[in-house]
């Protein structure tokens, strides 16, 4: 649990001390899986505060059921479906893609799913390459509905996409339903990133209205600048009331800083994605 300092003092340094040197311990925790990172955070209150981990409400990739068939003899090829939007303004540890899936219900099983990551996304029509895969299903889709979870660590600057393969030979189909994305993020705003995001999800703010995040960011920036040195807000009460009507916290500068970051991230997301309900267990702080 201890490491030695490089200087001559001989003092012991705990792992938590090392994490404090790095912003939220992001560099060290980036080597851990989501489960291991959360396990570390649950070992003590100090580690929880040091790790700054938070779980965003899930965002829906597709509403209802999506299906693909083996058309034009291309079922054996991989096809790009949708982008998994990682909030670029928010340091993200890992992401989980969850859904239920199945094939045509008879015959040979050939359906597969993949998630790829790219740093250079100028040519989004480039062919599928296995070296770009960050995670994939380890077996073919079953004949009946089964839960599926794919997790991957996020690398800064990369964009991530879901690909599918139906399977060739004729008659093959692949079905997905309740496809959602969960993000494990570093919340350096005393938990307000998660609280504010939860309120925005509840109000449907992640819908297809691109003007909303721009307006929200403008209001949040104004409110953010209104806090005096003593922590008291000088903002007009009507703006406070409007934000609180959305279920957002306006109690302190951390809350407003978190809201600015969220609004900035939302304005960069694709507008056809909406928040969804959790389709299964991901990671919880139940043991806290």
PDB file of C-alpha atoms in Angstrom:
ATOM      1  CA  UNK A   1       0.000   0.000   0.000  1.00  0.00           C
ATOM      2  CA  UNK A   2       2.993   2.299   0.272  1.00  0.00           C
ATOM      3  CA  UNK A   3       5.681   3.553  -2.066  1.00  0.00           C
ATOM      4  CA  UNK A   4       8.916   5.350  -1.193  1.00  0.00           C
ATOM      5  CA  UNK A   5       9.567   8.953  -2.135  1.00  0.00           C
ATOM      6  CA  UNK A   6      12.471   9.545  -4.504  1.00  0.00           C
ATOM      7  CA  UNK A   7      13.924  12.214  -2.224  1.00  0.00           C
ATOM      8  CA  UNK A   8      15.950  11.593   0.944  1.00  0.00           C
ATOM      9  CA  UNK A   9      13.124  12.254   3.387  1.00  0.00           C
ATOM     10  CA  UNK A  10      12.203   8.583   3.663  1.00  0.00           C
ATOM     11  CA  UNK A  11       8.493   9.434   4.066  1.00  0.00           C
ATOM     12  CA  UNK A  12       5.961   6.858   2.987  1.00  0.00           C
ATOM     13  CA  UNK A  13       3.442   7.843   0.324  1.00  0.00           C
ATOM     14  CA  UNK A  14       0.090   6.083   0.130  1.00  0.00           C
ATOM     15  CA  UNK A  15      -1.644   5.176  -3.122  1.00  0.00           C
ATOM     16  CA  UNK A  16      -4.185   7.880  -2.313  1.00  0.00           C
ATOM     17  CA  UNK A  17      -1.339  10.421  -2.087  1.00  0.00           C
ATOM     18  CA  UNK A  18      -0.233   9.392  -5.562  1.00  0.00           C
ATOM     19  CA  UNK A  19      -3.780   9.763  -6.847  1.00  0.00           C
ATOM     20  CA  UNK A  20      -4.010  13.274  -5.419  1.00  0.00           C
ATOM     21  CA  UNK A  21      -0.978  14.304  -7.500  1.00  0.00           C
ATOM     22  CA  UNK A  22      -2.862  13.367 -10.664  1.00  0.00           C
ATOM     23  CA  UNK A  23      -6.194  15.088 -11.476  1.00  0.00           C
ATOM     24  CA  UNK A  24      -8.716  12.785  -9.781  1.00  0.00           C
ATOM     25  CA  UNK A  25      -6.201   9.969 -10.182  1.00  0.00           C
ATOM     26  CA  UNK A  26      -7.255   9.762 -13.825  1.00  0.00           C
ATOM     27  CA  UNK A  27      -3.929   8.437 -15.084  1.00  0.00           C
ATOM     28  CA  UNK A  28      -3.678   5.657 -12.499  1.00  0.00           C
ATOM     29  CA  UNK A  29      -7.341   4.641 -12.680  1.00  0.00           C
ATOM     30  CA  UNK A  30      -7.136   4.507 -16.486  1.00  0.00           C
ATOM     31  CA  UNK A  31      -5.236   1.226 -16.119  1.00  0.00           C
ATOM     32  CA  UNK A  32      -8.114  -0.345 -14.162  1.00  0.00           C
ATOM     33  CA  UNK A  33     -11.327  -1.822 -15.492  1.00  0.00           C
ATOM     34  CA  UNK A  34     -14.563  -0.120 -14.486  1.00  0.00           C
ATOM     35  CA  UNK A  35     -15.198  -2.806 -11.882  1.00  0.00           C
ATOM     36  CA  UNK A  36     -11.700  -2.501 -10.394  1.00  0.00           C
ATOM     37  CA  UNK A  37     -11.828   1.302 -10.391  1.00  0.00           C
ATOM     38  CA  UNK A  38     -15.133   1.267  -8.527  1.00  0.00           C
ATOM     39  CA  UNK A  39     -13.841  -1.392  -6.153  1.00  0.00           C
ATOM     40  CA  UNK A  40     -10.915   0.878  -5.315  1.00  0.00           C
ATOM     41  CA  UNK A  41     -13.340   3.744  -4.691  1.00  0.00           C
ATOM     42  CA  UNK A  42     -15.420   1.633  -2.296  1.00  0.00           C
ATOM     43  CA  UNK A  43     -12.519   0.646  -0.058  1.00  0.00           C
ATOM     44  CA  UNK A  44     -12.705   3.876   1.948  1.00  0.00           C
ATOM     45  CA  UNK A  45     -14.309   7.296   1.989  1.00  0.00           C
ATOM     46  CA  UNK A  46     -10.904   8.836   1.297  1.00  0.00           C
ATOM     47  CA  UNK A  47     -10.473   6.729  -1.832  1.00  0.00           C
ATOM     48  CA  UNK A  48     -14.013   7.560  -2.932  1.00  0.00           C
ATOM     49  CA  UNK A  49     -13.303  11.289  -2.638  1.00  0.00           C
ATOM     50  CA  UNK A  50      -9.917  10.880  -4.316  1.00  0.00           C
ATOM     51  CA  UNK A  51     -11.154   8.856  -7.294  1.00  0.00           C
ATOM     52  CA  UNK A  52     -14.013  11.307  -8.046  1.00  0.00           C
ATOM     53  CA  UNK A  53     -15.879   8.618 -10.006  1.00  0.00           C
ATOM     54  CA  UNK A  54     -19.486   9.107 -11.015  1.00  0.00           C
ATOM     55  CA  UNK A  55     -21.982   7.166 -13.130  1.00  0.00           C
ATOM     56  CA  UNK A  56     -24.076   9.075 -15.653  1.00  0.00           C
ATOM     57  CA  UNK A  57     -27.672   8.189 -16.354  1.00  0.00           C
ATOM     58  CA  UNK A  58     -27.858   5.954 -19.454  1.00  0.00           C
ATOM     59  CA  UNK A  59     -28.400   7.473 -22.896  1.00  0.00           C
ATOM     60  CA  UNK A  60     -30.453   5.586 -25.468  1.00  0.00           C
ATOM     61  CA  UNK A  61     -28.843   4.774 -28.816  1.00  0.00           C
ATOM     62  CA  UNK A  62     -32.028   3.552 -30.456  1.00  0.00           C
ATOM     63  CA  UNK A  63     -35.675   3.669 -29.452  1.00  0.00           C
ATOM     64  CA  UNK A  64     -37.322   0.267 -29.840  1.00  0.00           C
ATOM     65  CA  UNK A  65     -36.088  -2.651 -31.943  1.00  0.00           C
ATOM     66  CA  UNK A  66     -33.611  -2.431 -34.805  1.00  0.00           C
ATOM     67  CA  UNK A  67     -33.141  -5.334 -37.227  1.00  0.00           C
ATOM     68  CA  UNK A  68     -30.806  -6.199 -40.087  1.00  0.00           C
ATOM     69  CA  UNK A  69     -31.057  -8.930 -42.704  1.00  0.00           C
ATOM     70  CA  UNK A  70     -28.666 -10.784 -44.987  1.00  0.00           C
ATOM     71  CA  UNK A  71     -29.428  -8.656 -48.038  1.00  0.00           C
ATOM     72  CA  UNK A  72     -27.593  -8.656 -51.359  1.00  0.00           C
ATOM     73  CA  UNK A  73     -25.146 -11.284 -50.156  1.00  0.00           C
ATOM     74  CA  UNK A  74     -23.392  -8.851 -47.797  1.00  0.00           C
ATOM     75  CA  UNK A  75     -24.438 -10.515 -44.542  1.00  0.00           C
ATOM     76  CA  UNK A  76     -20.950 -11.834 -43.951  1.00  0.00           C
ATOM     77  CA  UNK A  77     -19.503  -8.310 -43.889  1.00  0.00           C
ATOM     78  CA  UNK A  78     -19.314  -5.879 -40.974  1.00  0.00           C
ATOM     79  CA  UNK A  79     -21.444  -2.730 -41.214  1.00  0.00           C
ATOM     80  CA  UNK A  80     -21.205   0.461 -39.177  1.00  0.00           C
ATOM     81  CA  UNK A  81     -24.362   1.307 -37.236  1.00  0.00           C
ATOM     82  CA  UNK A  82     -24.061   4.233 -34.794  1.00  0.00           C
ATOM     83  CA  UNK A  83     -21.553   6.328 -32.937  1.00  0.00           C
ATOM     84  CA  UNK A  84     -21.243   6.045 -29.172  1.00  0.00           C
ATOM     85  CA  UNK A  85     -20.828   9.647 -28.094  1.00  0.00           C
ATOM     86  CA  UNK A  86     -18.311  10.041 -25.305  1.00  0.00           C
ATOM     87  CA  UNK A  87     -18.805  13.433 -23.597  1.00  0.00           C
ATOM     88  CA  UNK A  88     -15.735  15.260 -24.925  1.00  0.00           C
ATOM     89  CA  UNK A  89     -15.822  18.033 -22.326  1.00  0.00           C
ATOM     90  CA  UNK A  90     -15.911  15.517 -19.465  1.00  0.00           C
ATOM     91  CA  UNK A  91     -13.034  13.155 -18.566  1.00  0.00           C
ATOM     92  CA  UNK A  92     -14.481   9.662 -19.018  1.00  0.00           C
ATOM     93  CA  UNK A  93     -13.033   6.475 -17.557  1.00  0.00           C
ATOM     94  CA  UNK A  94     -15.042   3.839 -19.403  1.00  0.00           C
ATOM     95  CA  UNK A  95     -18.228   3.170 -21.318  1.00  0.00           C
ATOM     96  CA  UNK A  96     -20.641   0.264 -21.414  1.00  0.00           C
ATOM     97  CA  UNK A  97     -22.903  -0.517 -24.356  1.00  0.00           C
ATOM     98  CA  UNK A  98     -25.924  -2.579 -23.247  1.00  0.00           C
ATOM     99  CA  UNK A  99     -28.783  -4.130 -25.176  1.00  0.00           C
ATOM    100  CA  UNK A 100     -30.748  -7.308 -25.726  1.00  0.00           C
ATOM    101  CA  UNK A 101     -30.051  -9.163 -28.936  1.00  0.00           C
ATOM    102  CA  UNK A 102     -30.911 -12.296 -30.910  1.00  0.00           C
ATOM    103  CA  UNK A 103     -30.762 -13.737 -34.405  1.00  0.00           C
ATOM    104  CA  UNK A 104     -33.510 -15.028 -36.728  1.00  0.00           C
ATOM    105  CA  UNK A 105     -34.461 -17.780 -34.261  1.00  0.00           C
ATOM    106  CA  UNK A 106     -33.494 -20.852 -36.271  1.00  0.00           C
ATOM    107  CA  UNK A 107     -30.615 -22.357 -38.239  1.00  0.00           C
ATOM    108  CA  UNK A 108     -26.958 -21.441 -37.925  1.00  0.00           C
ATOM    109  CA  UNK A 109     -25.915 -18.658 -35.565  1.00  0.00           C
ATOM    110  CA  UNK A 110     -23.658 -16.011 -37.136  1.00  0.00           C
ATOM    111  CA  UNK A 111     -24.601 -12.582 -35.720  1.00  0.00           C
ATOM    112  CA  UNK A 112     -21.869 -10.492 -34.074  1.00  0.00           C
ATOM    113  CA  UNK A 113     -21.373  -6.984 -32.651  1.00  0.00           C
ATOM    114  CA  UNK A 114     -18.179  -4.927 -32.478  1.00  0.00           C
ATOM    115  CA  UNK A 115     -17.125  -1.554 -31.079  1.00  0.00           C
ATOM    116  CA  UNK A 116     -14.301   0.264 -32.832  1.00  0.00           C
ATOM    117  CA  UNK A 117     -12.276   3.316 -31.874  1.00  0.00           C
ATOM    118  CA  UNK A 118     -10.716   5.850 -34.243  1.00  0.00           C
ATOM    119  CA  UNK A 119      -8.522   8.879 -33.722  1.00  0.00           C
ATOM    120  CA  UNK A 120      -8.822  10.026 -37.319  1.00  0.00           C
ATOM    121  CA  UNK A 121     -12.483  10.055 -38.333  1.00  0.00           C
ATOM    122  CA  UNK A 122     -12.230  12.043 -41.565  1.00  0.00           C
ATOM    123  CA  UNK A 123     -13.233   8.989 -43.606  1.00  0.00           C
ATOM    124  CA  UNK A 124     -16.136   7.456 -41.719  1.00  0.00           C
ATOM    125  CA  UNK A 125     -16.899   5.213 -44.690  1.00  0.00           C
ATOM    126  CA  UNK A 126     -13.592   3.383 -44.380  1.00  0.00           C
ATOM    127  CA  UNK A 127     -13.908  -0.423 -44.248  1.00  0.00           C
ATOM    128  CA  UNK A 128     -14.018  -2.389 -41.016  1.00  0.00           C
ATOM    129  CA  UNK A 129     -10.590  -3.308 -39.608  1.00  0.00           C
ATOM    130  CA  UNK A 130     -10.059  -5.746 -36.758  1.00  0.00           C
ATOM    131  CA  UNK A 131      -7.149  -3.688 -35.424  1.00  0.00           C
ATOM    132  CA  UNK A 132      -9.633  -0.883 -34.645  1.00  0.00           C
ATOM    133  CA  UNK A 133     -11.844  -3.126 -32.467  1.00  0.00           C
ATOM    134  CA  UNK A 134     -11.782  -2.208 -28.765  1.00  0.00           C
ATOM    135  CA  UNK A 135     -14.309  -4.868 -27.733  1.00  0.00           C
ATOM    136  CA  UNK A 136     -16.698  -7.336 -29.349  1.00  0.00           C
ATOM    137  CA  UNK A 137     -19.081 -10.176 -28.604  1.00  0.00           C
ATOM    138  CA  UNK A 138     -17.248 -13.407 -27.836  1.00  0.00           C
ATOM    139  CA  UNK A 139     -19.968 -15.608 -29.320  1.00  0.00           C
ATOM    140  CA  UNK A 140     -22.679 -15.485 -31.974  1.00  0.00           C
ATOM    141  CA  UNK A 141     -26.173 -14.202 -31.198  1.00  0.00           C
ATOM    142  CA  UNK A 142     -28.524 -16.799 -29.717  1.00  0.00           C
ATOM    143  CA  UNK A 143     -31.932 -17.729 -31.149  1.00  0.00           C
ATOM    144  CA  UNK A 144     -33.786 -16.007 -28.286  1.00  0.00           C
ATOM    145  CA  UNK A 145     -33.385 -12.630 -26.587  1.00  0.00           C
ATOM    146  CA  UNK A 146     -30.283 -12.408 -24.385  1.00  0.00           C
ATOM    147  CA  UNK A 147     -28.718  -9.476 -22.485  1.00  0.00           C
ATOM    148  CA  UNK A 148     -25.446  -8.138 -23.860  1.00  0.00           C
ATOM    149  CA  UNK A 149     -22.900  -5.801 -22.278  1.00  0.00           C
ATOM    150  CA  UNK A 150     -19.719  -4.564 -23.940  1.00  0.00           C
ATOM    151  CA  UNK A 151     -17.312  -2.430 -21.894  1.00  0.00           C
ATOM    152  CA  UNK A 152     -14.232  -0.509 -22.952  1.00  0.00           C
ATOM    153  CA  UNK A 153     -11.802   2.013 -21.493  1.00  0.00           C
ATOM    154  CA  UNK A 154     -11.992   5.424 -23.133  1.00  0.00           C
ATOM    155  CA  UNK A 155      -8.909   6.848 -24.816  1.00  0.00           C
ATOM    156  CA  UNK A 156      -8.851  10.626 -25.055  1.00  0.00           C
ATOM    157  CA  UNK A 157      -9.338  11.926 -28.579  1.00  0.00           C
ATOM    158  CA  UNK A 158     -10.963   8.771 -29.951  1.00  0.00           C
ATOM    159  CA  UNK A 159     -14.461   8.333 -31.365  1.00  0.00           C
ATOM    160  CA  UNK A 160     -16.283   5.038 -30.973  1.00  0.00           C
ATOM    161  CA  UNK A 161     -18.747   3.231 -33.247  1.00  0.00           C
ATOM    162  CA  UNK A 162     -20.962   0.137 -33.083  1.00  0.00           C
ATOM    163  CA  UNK A 163     -20.649  -2.334 -35.963  1.00  0.00           C
ATOM    164  CA  UNK A 164     -22.687  -5.461 -36.702  1.00  0.00           C
ATOM    165  CA  UNK A 165     -22.402  -8.610 -38.793  1.00  0.00           C
ATOM    166  CA  UNK A 166     -25.563 -10.533 -39.669  1.00  0.00           C
ATOM    167  CA  UNK A 167     -23.917 -13.569 -41.261  1.00  0.00           C
ATOM    168  CA  UNK A 168     -23.900 -14.762 -44.841  1.00  0.00           C
ATOM    169  CA  UNK A 169     -25.563 -17.714 -46.509  1.00  0.00           C
ATOM    170  CA  UNK A 170     -29.142 -16.479 -46.752  1.00  0.00           C
ATOM    171  CA  UNK A 171     -31.986 -16.158 -44.246  1.00  0.00           C
ATOM    172  CA  UNK A 172     -29.934 -14.647 -41.430  1.00  0.00           C
ATOM    173  CA  UNK A 173     -31.181 -11.725 -39.335  1.00  0.00           C
ATOM    174  CA  UNK A 174     -29.936  -9.812 -36.314  1.00  0.00           C
ATOM    175  CA  UNK A 175     -32.161  -7.961 -33.823  1.00  0.00           C
ATOM    176  CA  UNK A 176     -31.284  -5.423 -31.103  1.00  0.00           C
ATOM    177  CA  UNK A 177     -33.549  -3.718 -28.600  1.00  0.00           C
ATOM    178  CA  UNK A 178     -33.113  -1.266 -25.721  1.00  0.00           C
ATOM    179  CA  UNK A 179     -29.620  -0.224 -26.820  1.00  0.00           C
ATOM    180  CA  UNK A 180     -28.235   2.190 -24.227  1.00  0.00           C
ATOM    181  CA  UNK A 181     -24.861   3.633 -23.248  1.00  0.00           C
ATOM    182  CA  UNK A 182     -23.571   4.110 -19.699  1.00  0.00           C
ATOM    183  CA  UNK A 183     -20.576   6.327 -18.904  1.00  0.00           C
ATOM    184  CA  UNK A 184     -18.302   6.134 -15.862  1.00  0.00           C
ATOM    185  CA  UNK A 185     -16.869   9.636 -15.534  1.00  0.00           C
ATOM    186  CA  UNK A 186     -14.503  11.621 -13.331  1.00  0.00           C
ATOM    187  CA  UNK A 187     -16.662  14.085 -11.417  1.00  0.00           C
ATOM    188  CA  UNK A 188     -14.327  16.793 -10.160  1.00  0.00           C
ATOM    189  CA  UNK A 189     -17.244  18.997  -9.096  1.00  0.00           C
ATOM    190  CA  UNK A 190     -18.100  17.304  -5.801  1.00  0.00           C
ATOM    191  CA  UNK A 191     -20.722  15.085  -7.438  1.00  0.00           C
ATOM    192  CA  UNK A 192     -22.570  17.874  -9.224  1.00  0.00           C
ATOM    193  CA  UNK A 193     -21.812  16.559 -12.727  1.00  0.00           C
ATOM    194  CA  UNK A 194     -23.834  13.426 -11.984  1.00  0.00           C
ATOM    195  CA  UNK A 195     -26.605  15.323 -10.169  1.00  0.00           C
ATOM    196  CA  UNK A 196     -27.028  17.910 -12.916  1.00  0.00           C
ATOM    197  CA  UNK A 197     -26.889  15.304 -15.691  1.00  0.00           C
ATOM    198  CA  UNK A 198     -29.538  13.223 -13.913  1.00  0.00           C
ATOM    199  CA  UNK A 199     -31.827  16.264 -13.744  1.00  0.00           C
ATOM    200  CA  UNK A 200     -31.300  17.035 -17.436  1.00  0.00           C
ATOM    201  CA  UNK A 201     -32.044  13.435 -18.417  1.00  0.00           C
ATOM    202  CA  UNK A 202     -35.253  13.493 -16.370  1.00  0.00           C
ATOM    203  CA  UNK A 203     -36.381  16.588 -18.305  1.00  0.00           C
ATOM    204  CA  UNK A 204     -35.574  15.058 -21.697  1.00  0.00           C
ATOM    205  CA  UNK A 205     -32.819  17.585 -22.379  1.00  0.00           C
ATOM    206  CA  UNK A 206     -30.829  15.086 -24.446  1.00  0.00           C
ATOM    207  CA  UNK A 207     -33.461  15.059 -27.184  1.00  0.00           C
ATOM    208  CA  UNK A 208     -33.247  16.408 -30.721  1.00  0.00           C
ATOM    209  CA  UNK A 209     -33.483  20.136 -29.903  1.00  0.00           C
ATOM    210  CA  UNK A 210     -30.011  21.527 -30.735  1.00  0.00           C
ATOM    211  CA  UNK A 211     -30.883  25.026 -29.530  1.00  0.00           C
ATOM    212  CA  UNK A 212     -31.469  23.893 -25.941  1.00  0.00           C
ATOM    213  CA  UNK A 213     -27.847  23.096 -24.970  1.00  0.00           C
ATOM    214  CA  UNK A 214     -26.672  26.374 -26.530  1.00  0.00           C
ATOM    215  CA  UNK A 215     -29.171  28.368 -24.480  1.00  0.00           C
ATOM    216  CA  UNK A 216     -28.433  26.308 -21.379  1.00  0.00           C
ATOM    217  CA  UNK A 217     -24.705  26.920 -21.749  1.00  0.00           C
ATOM    218  CA  UNK A 218     -25.232  30.677 -22.135  1.00  0.00           C
ATOM    219  CA  UNK A 219     -27.394  30.820 -19.015  1.00  0.00           C
ATOM    220  CA  UNK A 220     -25.015  28.573 -17.071  1.00  0.00           C
ATOM    221  CA  UNK A 221     -22.001  30.704 -18.040  1.00  0.00           C
ATOM    222  CA  UNK A 222     -23.816  33.819 -16.845  1.00  0.00           C
ATOM    223  CA  UNK A 223     -24.800  32.127 -13.597  1.00  0.00           C
ATOM    224  CA  UNK A 224     -21.284  30.739 -13.160  1.00  0.00           C
ATOM    225  CA  UNK A 225     -19.791  34.233 -13.297  1.00  0.00           C
ATOM    226  CA  UNK A 226     -22.303  35.607 -10.816  1.00  0.00           C
ATOM    227  CA  UNK A 227     -20.799  33.989  -7.738  1.00  0.00           C
ATOM    228  CA  UNK A 228     -18.881  36.403  -5.548  1.00  0.00           C
ATOM    229  CA  UNK A 229     -15.663  35.545  -3.726  1.00  0.00           C
ATOM    230  CA  UNK A 230     -17.637  34.670  -0.606  1.00  0.00           C
ATOM    231  CA  UNK A 231     -19.625  32.043  -2.535  1.00  0.00           C
ATOM    232  CA  UNK A 232     -22.846  34.049  -2.627  1.00  0.00           C
ATOM    233  CA  UNK A 233     -24.692  34.183  -5.929  1.00  0.00           C
ATOM    234  CA  UNK A 234     -25.539  37.597  -7.369  1.00  0.00           C
ATOM    235  CA  UNK A 235     -27.669  36.166 -10.171  1.00  0.00           C
ATOM    236  CA  UNK A 236     -31.194  37.376 -10.847  1.00  0.00           C
ATOM    237  CA  UNK A 237     -33.780  35.293  -8.981  1.00  0.00           C
ATOM    238  CA  UNK A 238     -35.803  34.673 -12.150  1.00  0.00           C
ATOM    239  CA  UNK A 239     -32.851  32.807 -13.674  1.00  0.00           C
ATOM    240  CA  UNK A 240     -32.382  30.829 -10.464  1.00  0.00           C
ATOM    241  CA  UNK A 241     -36.061  29.885 -10.539  1.00  0.00           C
ATOM    242  CA  UNK A 242     -35.868  28.834 -14.207  1.00  0.00           C
ATOM    243  CA  UNK A 243     -32.895  26.547 -13.574  1.00  0.00           C
ATOM    244  CA  UNK A 244     -34.453  25.075 -10.448  1.00  0.00           C
ATOM    245  CA  UNK A 245     -37.679  24.405 -12.372  1.00  0.00           C
ATOM    246  CA  UNK A 246     -35.552  22.076 -14.512  1.00  0.00           C
ATOM    247  CA  UNK A 247     -34.461  20.281 -11.353  1.00  0.00           C
ATOM    248  CA  UNK A 248     -30.953  21.754 -11.561  1.00  0.00           C
ATOM    249  CA  UNK A 249     -28.921  22.791  -8.553  1.00  0.00           C
ATOM    250  CA  UNK A 250     -27.888  26.448  -8.271  1.00  0.00           C
ATOM    251  CA  UNK A 251     -26.617  26.278  -4.715  1.00  0.00           C
ATOM    252  CA  UNK A 252     -22.906  26.880  -5.332  1.00  0.00           C
ATOM    253  CA  UNK A 253     -20.215  27.474  -7.928  1.00  0.00           C
ATOM    254  CA  UNK A 254     -19.390  23.755  -8.248  1.00  0.00           C
ATOM    255  CA  UNK A 255     -22.962  23.153  -9.363  1.00  0.00           C
ATOM    256  CA  UNK A 256     -22.779  25.894 -11.984  1.00  0.00           C
ATOM    257  CA  UNK A 257     -19.320  24.833 -13.190  1.00  0.00           C
ATOM    258  CA  UNK A 258     -20.659  21.306 -13.677  1.00  0.00           C
ATOM    259  CA  UNK A 259     -23.657  22.636 -15.605  1.00  0.00           C
ATOM    260  CA  UNK A 260     -21.404  24.606 -17.979  1.00  0.00           C
ATOM    261  CA  UNK A 261     -19.347  21.475 -18.693  1.00  0.00           C
ATOM    262  CA  UNK A 262     -22.479  19.389 -19.305  1.00  0.00           C
ATOM    263  CA  UNK A 263     -24.035  21.982 -21.614  1.00  0.00           C
ATOM    264  CA  UNK A 264     -20.788  22.254 -23.585  1.00  0.00           C
ATOM    265  CA  UNK A 265     -20.678  18.488 -23.990  1.00  0.00           C
ATOM    266  CA  UNK A 266     -24.337  18.302 -25.015  1.00  0.00           C
ATOM    267  CA  UNK A 267     -23.864  20.900 -27.740  1.00  0.00           C
ATOM    268  CA  UNK A 268     -21.283  18.618 -29.382  1.00  0.00           C
ATOM    269  CA  UNK A 269     -23.417  15.472 -29.321  1.00  0.00           C
ATOM    270  CA  UNK A 270     -25.492  14.110 -32.172  1.00  0.00           C
ATOM    271  CA  UNK A 271     -29.083  15.332 -31.807  1.00  0.00           C
ATOM    272  CA  UNK A 272     -30.867  12.121 -32.715  1.00  0.00           C
ATOM    273  CA  UNK A 273     -29.923  10.439 -29.441  1.00  0.00           C
ATOM    274  CA  UNK A 274     -32.184  10.545 -26.422  1.00  0.00           C
ATOM    275  CA  UNK A 275     -31.775   9.444 -22.805  1.00  0.00           C
ATOM    276  CA  UNK A 276     -32.969   5.956 -22.017  1.00  0.00           C
ATOM    277  CA  UNK A 277     -33.719   3.749 -19.101  1.00  0.00           C
ATOM    278  CA  UNK A 278     -31.208   1.352 -17.642  1.00  0.00           C
ATOM    279  CA  UNK A 279     -31.561  -2.023 -19.337  1.00  0.00           C
ATOM    280  CA  UNK A 280     -29.534  -3.885 -16.773  1.00  0.00           C
ATOM    281  CA  UNK A 281     -27.101  -3.617 -13.928  1.00  0.00           C
ATOM    282  CA  UNK A 282     -23.910  -1.780 -14.745  1.00  0.00           C
ATOM    283  CA  UNK A 283     -22.044  -0.336 -11.801  1.00  0.00           C
ATOM    284  CA  UNK A 284     -23.449   1.066  -8.594  1.00  0.00           C
ATOM    285  CA  UNK A 285     -22.272   2.666  -5.400  1.00  0.00           C
ATOM    286  CA  UNK A 286     -24.567   0.443  -3.331  1.00  0.00           C
ATOM    287  CA  UNK A 287     -21.661  -0.630  -1.143  1.00  0.00           C
ATOM    288  CA  UNK A 288     -20.873   2.950  -0.080  1.00  0.00           C
TER     289      UNK A 288
END
